[in-house]
Short mmCIF file of C-alpha atoms in Angstrom, two decimals:
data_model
loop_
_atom_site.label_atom_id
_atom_site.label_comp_id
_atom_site.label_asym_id
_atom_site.label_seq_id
_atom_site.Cartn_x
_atom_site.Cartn_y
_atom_site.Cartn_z
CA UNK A 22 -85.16 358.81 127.47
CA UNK A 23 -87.77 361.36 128.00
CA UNK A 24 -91.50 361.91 127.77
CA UNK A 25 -91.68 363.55 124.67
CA UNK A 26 -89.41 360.64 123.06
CA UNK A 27 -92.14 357.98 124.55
CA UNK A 28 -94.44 359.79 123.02
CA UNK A 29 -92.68 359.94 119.79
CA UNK A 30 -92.44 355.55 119.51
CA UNK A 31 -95.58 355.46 120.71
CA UNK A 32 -97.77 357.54 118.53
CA UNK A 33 -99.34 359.37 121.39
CA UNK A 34 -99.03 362.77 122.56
CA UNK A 35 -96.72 363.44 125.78
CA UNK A 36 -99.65 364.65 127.67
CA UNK A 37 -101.09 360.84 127.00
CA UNK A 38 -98.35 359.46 128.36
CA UNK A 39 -97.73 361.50 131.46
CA UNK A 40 -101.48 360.84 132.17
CA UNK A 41 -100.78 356.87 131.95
CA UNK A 42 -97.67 357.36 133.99
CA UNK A 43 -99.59 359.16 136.58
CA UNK A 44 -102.98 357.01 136.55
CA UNK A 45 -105.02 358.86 134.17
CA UNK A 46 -107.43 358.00 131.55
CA UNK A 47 -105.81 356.98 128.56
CA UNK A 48 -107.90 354.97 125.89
CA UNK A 49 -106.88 351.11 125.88
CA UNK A 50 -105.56 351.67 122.67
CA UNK A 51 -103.50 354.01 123.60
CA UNK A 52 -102.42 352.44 126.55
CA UNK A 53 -101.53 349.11 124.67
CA UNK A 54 -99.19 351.00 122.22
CA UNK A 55 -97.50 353.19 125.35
CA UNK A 56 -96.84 350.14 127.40
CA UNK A 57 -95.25 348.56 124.65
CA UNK A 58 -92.65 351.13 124.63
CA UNK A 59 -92.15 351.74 128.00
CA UNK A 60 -91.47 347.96 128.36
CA UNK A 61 -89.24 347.68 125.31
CA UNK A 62 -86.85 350.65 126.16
CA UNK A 63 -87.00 349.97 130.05
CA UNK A 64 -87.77 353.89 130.50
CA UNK A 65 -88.01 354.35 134.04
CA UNK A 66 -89.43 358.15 134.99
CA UNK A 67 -87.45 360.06 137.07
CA UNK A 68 -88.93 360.28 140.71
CA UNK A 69 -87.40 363.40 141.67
CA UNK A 70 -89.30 365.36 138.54
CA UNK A 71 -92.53 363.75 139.53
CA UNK A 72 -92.20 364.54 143.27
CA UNK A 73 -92.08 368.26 141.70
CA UNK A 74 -95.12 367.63 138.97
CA UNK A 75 -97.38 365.84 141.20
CA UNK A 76 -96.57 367.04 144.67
CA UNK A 77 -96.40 362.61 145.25
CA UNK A 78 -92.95 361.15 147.23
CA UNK A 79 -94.58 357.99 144.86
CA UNK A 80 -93.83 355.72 147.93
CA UNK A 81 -96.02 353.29 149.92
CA UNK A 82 -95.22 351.98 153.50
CA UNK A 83 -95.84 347.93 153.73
CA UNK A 84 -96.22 347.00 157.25
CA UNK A 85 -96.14 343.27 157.44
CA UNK A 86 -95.78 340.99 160.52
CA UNK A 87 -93.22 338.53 159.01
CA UNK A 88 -91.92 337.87 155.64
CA UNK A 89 -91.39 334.07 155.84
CA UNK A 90 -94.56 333.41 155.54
CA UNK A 91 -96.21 331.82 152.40
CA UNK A 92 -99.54 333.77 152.41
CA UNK A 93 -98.06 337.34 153.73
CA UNK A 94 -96.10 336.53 150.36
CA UNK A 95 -99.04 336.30 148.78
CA UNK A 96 -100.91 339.58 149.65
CA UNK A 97 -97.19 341.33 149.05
CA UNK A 98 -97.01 340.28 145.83
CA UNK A 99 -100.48 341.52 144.89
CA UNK A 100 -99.22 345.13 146.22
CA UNK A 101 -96.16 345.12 144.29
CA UNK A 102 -98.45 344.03 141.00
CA UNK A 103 -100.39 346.99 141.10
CA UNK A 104 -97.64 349.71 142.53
CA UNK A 105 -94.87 348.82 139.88
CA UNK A 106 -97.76 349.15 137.20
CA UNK A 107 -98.37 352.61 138.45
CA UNK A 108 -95.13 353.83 139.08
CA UNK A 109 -94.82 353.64 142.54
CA UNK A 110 -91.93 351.43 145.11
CA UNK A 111 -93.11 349.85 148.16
CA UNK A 112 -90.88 350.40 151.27
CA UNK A 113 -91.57 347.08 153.48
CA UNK A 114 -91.04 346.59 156.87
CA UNK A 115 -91.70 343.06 159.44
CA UNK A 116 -92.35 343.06 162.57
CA UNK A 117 -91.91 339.92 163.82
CA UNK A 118 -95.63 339.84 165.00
CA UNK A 119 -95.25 342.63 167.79
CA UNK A 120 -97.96 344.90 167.87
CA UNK A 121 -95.66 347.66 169.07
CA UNK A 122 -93.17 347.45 166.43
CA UNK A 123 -96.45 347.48 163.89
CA UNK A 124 -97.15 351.03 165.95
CA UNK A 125 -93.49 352.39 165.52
CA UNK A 126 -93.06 351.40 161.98
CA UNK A 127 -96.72 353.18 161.18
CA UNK A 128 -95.63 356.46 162.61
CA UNK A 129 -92.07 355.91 161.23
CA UNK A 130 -93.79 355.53 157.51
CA UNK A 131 -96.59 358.76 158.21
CA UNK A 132 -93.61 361.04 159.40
CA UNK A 133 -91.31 359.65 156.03
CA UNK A 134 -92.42 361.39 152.33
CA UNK A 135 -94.44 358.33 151.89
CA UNK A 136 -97.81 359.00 149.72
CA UNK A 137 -99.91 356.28 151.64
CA UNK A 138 -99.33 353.00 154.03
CA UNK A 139 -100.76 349.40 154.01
CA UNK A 140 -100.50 347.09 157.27
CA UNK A 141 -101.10 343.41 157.05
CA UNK A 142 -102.75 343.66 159.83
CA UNK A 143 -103.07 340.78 163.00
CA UNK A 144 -103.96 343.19 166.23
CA UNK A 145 -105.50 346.14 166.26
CA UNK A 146 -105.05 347.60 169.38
CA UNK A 147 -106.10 350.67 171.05
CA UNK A 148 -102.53 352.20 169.85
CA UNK A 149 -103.63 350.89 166.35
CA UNK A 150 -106.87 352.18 166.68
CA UNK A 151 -105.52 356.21 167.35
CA UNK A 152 -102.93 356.06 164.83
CA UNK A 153 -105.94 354.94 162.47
CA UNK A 154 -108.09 357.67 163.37
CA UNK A 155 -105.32 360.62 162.97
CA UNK A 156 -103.12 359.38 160.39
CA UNK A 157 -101.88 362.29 158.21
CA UNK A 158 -101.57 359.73 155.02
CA UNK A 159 -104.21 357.52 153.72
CA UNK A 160 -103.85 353.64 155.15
CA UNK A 161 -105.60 350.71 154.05
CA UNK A 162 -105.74 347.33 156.59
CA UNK A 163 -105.69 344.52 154.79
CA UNK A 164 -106.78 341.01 156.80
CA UNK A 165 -108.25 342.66 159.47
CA UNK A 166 -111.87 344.57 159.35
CA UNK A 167 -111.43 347.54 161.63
CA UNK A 168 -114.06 351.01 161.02
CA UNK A 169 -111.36 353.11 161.53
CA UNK A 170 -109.39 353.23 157.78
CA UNK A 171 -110.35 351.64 154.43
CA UNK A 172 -109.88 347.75 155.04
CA UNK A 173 -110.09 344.10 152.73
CA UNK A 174 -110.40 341.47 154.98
CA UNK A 175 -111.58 337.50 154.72
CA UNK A 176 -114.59 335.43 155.32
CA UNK A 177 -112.71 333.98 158.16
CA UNK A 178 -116.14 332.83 160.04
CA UNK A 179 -117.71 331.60 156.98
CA UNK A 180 -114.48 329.32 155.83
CA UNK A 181 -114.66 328.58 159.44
CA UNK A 182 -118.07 327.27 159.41
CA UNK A 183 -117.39 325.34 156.41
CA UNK A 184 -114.41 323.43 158.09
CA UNK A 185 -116.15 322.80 160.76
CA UNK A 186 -119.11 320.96 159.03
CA UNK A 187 -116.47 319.02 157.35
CA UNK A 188 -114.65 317.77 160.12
CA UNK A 189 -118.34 316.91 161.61
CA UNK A 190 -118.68 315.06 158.84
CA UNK A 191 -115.72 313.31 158.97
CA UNK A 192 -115.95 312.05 162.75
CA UNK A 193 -119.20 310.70 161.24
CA UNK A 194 -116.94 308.06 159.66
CA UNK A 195 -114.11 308.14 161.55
CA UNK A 196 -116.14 308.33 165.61
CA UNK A 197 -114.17 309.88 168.30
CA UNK A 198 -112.96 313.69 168.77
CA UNK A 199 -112.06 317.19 167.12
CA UNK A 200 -109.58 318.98 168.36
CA UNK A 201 -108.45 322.47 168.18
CA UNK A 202 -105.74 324.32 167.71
CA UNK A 203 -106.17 328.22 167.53
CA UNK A 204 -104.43 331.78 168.01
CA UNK A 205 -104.78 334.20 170.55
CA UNK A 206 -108.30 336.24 170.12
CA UNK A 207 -106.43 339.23 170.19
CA UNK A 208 -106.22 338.26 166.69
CA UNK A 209 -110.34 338.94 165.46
CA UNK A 210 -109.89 337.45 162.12
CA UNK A 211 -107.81 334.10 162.79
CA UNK A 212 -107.96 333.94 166.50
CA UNK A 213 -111.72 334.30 166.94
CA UNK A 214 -113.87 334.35 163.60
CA UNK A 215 -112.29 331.23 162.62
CA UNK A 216 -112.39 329.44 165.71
CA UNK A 217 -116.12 330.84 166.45
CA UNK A 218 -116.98 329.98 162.50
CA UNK A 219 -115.63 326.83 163.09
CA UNK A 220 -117.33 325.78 166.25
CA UNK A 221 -120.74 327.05 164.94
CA UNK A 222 -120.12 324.83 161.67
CA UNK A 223 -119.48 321.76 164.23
CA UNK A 224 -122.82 322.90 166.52
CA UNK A 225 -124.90 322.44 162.99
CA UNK A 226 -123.88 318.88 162.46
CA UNK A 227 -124.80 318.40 165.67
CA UNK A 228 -121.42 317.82 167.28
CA UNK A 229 -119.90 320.34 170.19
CA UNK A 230 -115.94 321.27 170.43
CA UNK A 231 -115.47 320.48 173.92
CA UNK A 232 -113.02 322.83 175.93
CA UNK A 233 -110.36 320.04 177.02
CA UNK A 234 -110.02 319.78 173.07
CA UNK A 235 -108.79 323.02 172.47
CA UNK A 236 -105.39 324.49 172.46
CA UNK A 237 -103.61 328.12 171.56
CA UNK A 238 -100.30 328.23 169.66
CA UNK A 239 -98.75 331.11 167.63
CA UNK A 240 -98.06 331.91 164.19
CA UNK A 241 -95.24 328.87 164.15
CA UNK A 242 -94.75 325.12 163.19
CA UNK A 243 -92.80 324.71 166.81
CA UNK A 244 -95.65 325.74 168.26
CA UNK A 245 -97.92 324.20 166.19
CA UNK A 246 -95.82 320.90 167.13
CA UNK A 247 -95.68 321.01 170.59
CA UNK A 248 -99.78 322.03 171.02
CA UNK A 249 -100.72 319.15 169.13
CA UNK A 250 -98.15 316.79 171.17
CA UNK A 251 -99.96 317.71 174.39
CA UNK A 252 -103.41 317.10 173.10
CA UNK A 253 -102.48 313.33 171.96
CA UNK A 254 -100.94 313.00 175.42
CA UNK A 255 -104.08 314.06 177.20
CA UNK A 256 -106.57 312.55 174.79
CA UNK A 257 -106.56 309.00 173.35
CA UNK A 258 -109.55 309.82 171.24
CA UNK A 259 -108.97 312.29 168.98
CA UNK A 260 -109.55 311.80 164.85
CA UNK A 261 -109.13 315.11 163.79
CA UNK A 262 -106.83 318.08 164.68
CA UNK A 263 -108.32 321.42 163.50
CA UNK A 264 -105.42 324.23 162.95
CA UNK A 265 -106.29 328.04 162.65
CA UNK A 266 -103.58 328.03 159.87
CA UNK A 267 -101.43 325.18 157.62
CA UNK A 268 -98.37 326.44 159.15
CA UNK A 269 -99.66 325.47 163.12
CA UNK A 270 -101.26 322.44 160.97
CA UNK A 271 -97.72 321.68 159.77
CA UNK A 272 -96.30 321.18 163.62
CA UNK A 273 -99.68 318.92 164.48
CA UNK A 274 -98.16 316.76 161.52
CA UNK A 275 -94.53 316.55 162.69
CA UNK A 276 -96.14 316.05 165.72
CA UNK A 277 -98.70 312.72 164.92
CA UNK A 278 -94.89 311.59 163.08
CA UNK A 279 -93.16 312.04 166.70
CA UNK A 280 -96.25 310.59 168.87
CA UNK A 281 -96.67 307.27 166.40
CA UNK A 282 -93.35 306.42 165.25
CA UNK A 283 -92.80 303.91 168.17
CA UNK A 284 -95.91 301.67 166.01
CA UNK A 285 -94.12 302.08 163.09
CA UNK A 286 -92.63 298.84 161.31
CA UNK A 287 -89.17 298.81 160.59
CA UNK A 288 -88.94 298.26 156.93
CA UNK A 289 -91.62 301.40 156.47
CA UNK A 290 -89.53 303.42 159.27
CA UNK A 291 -86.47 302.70 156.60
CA UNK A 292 -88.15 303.60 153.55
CA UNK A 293 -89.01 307.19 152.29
CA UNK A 294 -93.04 305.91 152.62
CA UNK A 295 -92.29 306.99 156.17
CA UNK A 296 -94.37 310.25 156.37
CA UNK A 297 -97.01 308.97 154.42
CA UNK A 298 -97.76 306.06 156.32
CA UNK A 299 -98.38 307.37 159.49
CA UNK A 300 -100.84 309.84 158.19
CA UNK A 301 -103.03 307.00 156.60
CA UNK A 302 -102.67 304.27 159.41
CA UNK A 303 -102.65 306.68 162.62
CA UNK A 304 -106.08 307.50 162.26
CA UNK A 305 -105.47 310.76 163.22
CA UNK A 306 -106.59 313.42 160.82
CA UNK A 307 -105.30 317.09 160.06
CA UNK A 308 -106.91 320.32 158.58
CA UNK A 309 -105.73 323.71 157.98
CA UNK A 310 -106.35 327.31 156.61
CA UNK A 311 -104.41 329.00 154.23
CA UNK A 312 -103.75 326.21 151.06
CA UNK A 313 -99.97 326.23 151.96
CA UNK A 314 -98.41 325.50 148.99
CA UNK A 315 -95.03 323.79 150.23
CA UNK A 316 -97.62 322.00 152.99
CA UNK A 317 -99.58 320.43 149.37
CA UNK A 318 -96.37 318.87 147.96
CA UNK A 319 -95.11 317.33 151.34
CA UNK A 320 -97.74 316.14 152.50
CA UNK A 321 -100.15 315.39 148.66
CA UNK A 322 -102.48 317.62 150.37
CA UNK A 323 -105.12 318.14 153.83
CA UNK A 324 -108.14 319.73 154.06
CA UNK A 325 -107.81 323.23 153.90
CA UNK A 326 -109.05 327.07 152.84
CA UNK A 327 -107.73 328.90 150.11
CA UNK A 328 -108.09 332.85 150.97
CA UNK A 329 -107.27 335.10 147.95
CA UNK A 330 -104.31 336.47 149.39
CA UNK A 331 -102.93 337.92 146.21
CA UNK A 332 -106.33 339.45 145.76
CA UNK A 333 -106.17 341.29 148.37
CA UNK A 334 -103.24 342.52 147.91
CA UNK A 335 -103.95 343.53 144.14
CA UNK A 336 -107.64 345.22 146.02
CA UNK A 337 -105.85 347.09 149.17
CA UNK A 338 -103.05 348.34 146.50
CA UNK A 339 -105.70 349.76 144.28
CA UNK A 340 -107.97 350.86 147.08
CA UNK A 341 -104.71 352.92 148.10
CA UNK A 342 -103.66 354.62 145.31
CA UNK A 343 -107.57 355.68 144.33
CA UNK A 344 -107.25 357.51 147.63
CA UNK A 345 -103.74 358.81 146.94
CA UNK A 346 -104.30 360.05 143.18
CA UNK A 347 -107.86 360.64 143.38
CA UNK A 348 -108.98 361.81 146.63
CA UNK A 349 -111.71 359.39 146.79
CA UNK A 350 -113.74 360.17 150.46
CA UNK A 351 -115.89 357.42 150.59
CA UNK A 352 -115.11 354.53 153.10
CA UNK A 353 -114.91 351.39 151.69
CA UNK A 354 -115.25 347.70 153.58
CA UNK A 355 -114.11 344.99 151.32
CA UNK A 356 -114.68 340.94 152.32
CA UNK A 357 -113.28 338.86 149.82
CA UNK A 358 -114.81 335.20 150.29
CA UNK A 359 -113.21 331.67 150.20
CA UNK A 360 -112.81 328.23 148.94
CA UNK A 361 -112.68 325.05 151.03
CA UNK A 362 -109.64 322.89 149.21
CA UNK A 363 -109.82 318.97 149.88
CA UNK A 364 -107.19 316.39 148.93
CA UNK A 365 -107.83 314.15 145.89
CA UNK A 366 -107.93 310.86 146.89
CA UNK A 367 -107.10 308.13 144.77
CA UNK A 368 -109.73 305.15 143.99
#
């Protein structure tokens, strides 16, 4: 299958269609009737002859720190939406959340025929931070605002403000503590805005996140676990513990169902109401960021934030290829905003 034969089902001229195979303008009608056939025949063009045309490898580098991860999932997905549309692959590579391997895999991707590169950025470090400035290929960051390349990142200080006003209001009801449990601040979007959103939303209700309250885990549901455990140890008090993500906030569960299972009564401890009735009658609440799916249908639901992760995958993806195909100069800062999620409860 060719161009010209396209063409020919589709009522268009080739030129049409190699301009709507290569991101041109094509009229909506036009690109309607061309999709149609592309779809229906399963034409695929042939990446050697546009490595020649266009002087494009038609290949983007996907940094990512892990890939079992709901939300990096997410943002992937949004990538792959937009590349496949416009005829490029994405070449992915995890890193396990090392900064250095982040570094290896960037120069690894610049020094490869790839056309442009997006890291899902955590760190950006000083290595980050040179590779950024003297990249020979375009990269976009997405999660992580950094001056230094094109970048979509979240509100994390406003949703972190909002979740803390929300846990202020719940002590209201509840008394006692907040804890919480955050990232390392090498991490600017998770580790600190969050944590500095979220203490500032707590200062406006008029309630302070004491130090003793507050513990650092990584990216993990082990972690998560074992963080919480120690802060139900060391503090009888606490109502409410605050995760920097639902998949830390998913350990503090496990570990409320570990700390309180000796007060549990038998018959409930036998029954599959097990889970469920510790989180009512602990009196120990848990919130997250993130709106983990899986998280929602184990648990019915906790407090949480839903980022547009797809979005900004779709937006970085985009933002890529405008630079790629088009040449476009200008810098562009993207922050894409938020939307606190609460549980439904019945009445």
């Amino acid at each position: 299958m060719t161009i010209k034969e396209i063409a020919q089902l589709a009522g268009v001229s080739s030129a049409a269609v190699s301009r709507y195979l290569n991101g041109g303008y094509v009229s909506a009608e036009k690109k309607e009737q061309i999709r149609k056939v592309i779809e229906e025949t399963g034409y695929r063009p042939s990446a050697q002859a546009r490595i020649l045309r266009t002087k494009k490898a038609c290949l983007v580098g996907v940094v990512v720190p892990k890939i079992n991860s709901e939300s990096i999932s997410r943002v992937t997905a949004g990538i792959e939406q937009v590349l496949s549309r416009r005829g490029y692959q994405m070449l992915l590579a995890s890193t396990d959340n090392a900064p250095e391997k982040e570094i290896t895999y960037l120069k690894l991707f610049e020094n490869y025929p790839v056309d442009g590169i997006i890291l899902i950025g955590t760190v950006i470090t000083a290595e980050h931070r040179k590779f950024l400035k003297n990249s020979k290929v375009p990269v976009v960051v997405i999660g992580q605002y950094t001056k230094y390349a094109n970048c979509i990142y979240h509100d994390d200080y406003g949703a972190g403000k909002a979740m803390g006003r929300l846990v202020a209001a719940e002590l209201e009801k509840l008394g006692g503590k907040a804890a919480y449990i955050g990232v390392t601040k090498e991490d600017k979007a998770v580790g600190v805005a969050r944590e500095d959103g979220f203490r500032s939303g707590m200062k406006s209700e008029g309630i302070l996140l004491e130090p003793d309250y507050v513990k650092t885990a990584e990216f993990t549901m082990d972690s998560g676990y074992h963080a919480a455990f120690e802060l139900l140890k060391q503090k009888k008090d606490i109502r409410i513990i605050s995760c920097a993500t639902d998949t830390i906030a998913a350990g503090a569960i496990e570990a409320i169902l570990a700390y309180s299972t000796q007060n549990i009564p038998r018959s409930v401890a036998d029954s599959g109401t097990r889970m469920q009735y510790i989180l009512n009658n602990s009196g120990i609440r848990v919130t997250g960021f993130g709106d983990n799916q899986f998280l929602k249908a184990v648990t019915g639901g906790i407090p949480t934030v839903h980022f547009g992760y797809k979005t900004s995958g779709i937006r970085g993806a985009e933002l890529l290829l405008d630079v790629i195909e088009r040449g476009e100069k200008i810098p562009i800062e993207m922050k894409l905003g938020f939307r606190l999620e609460e549980p439904k409860t019945e009445k």
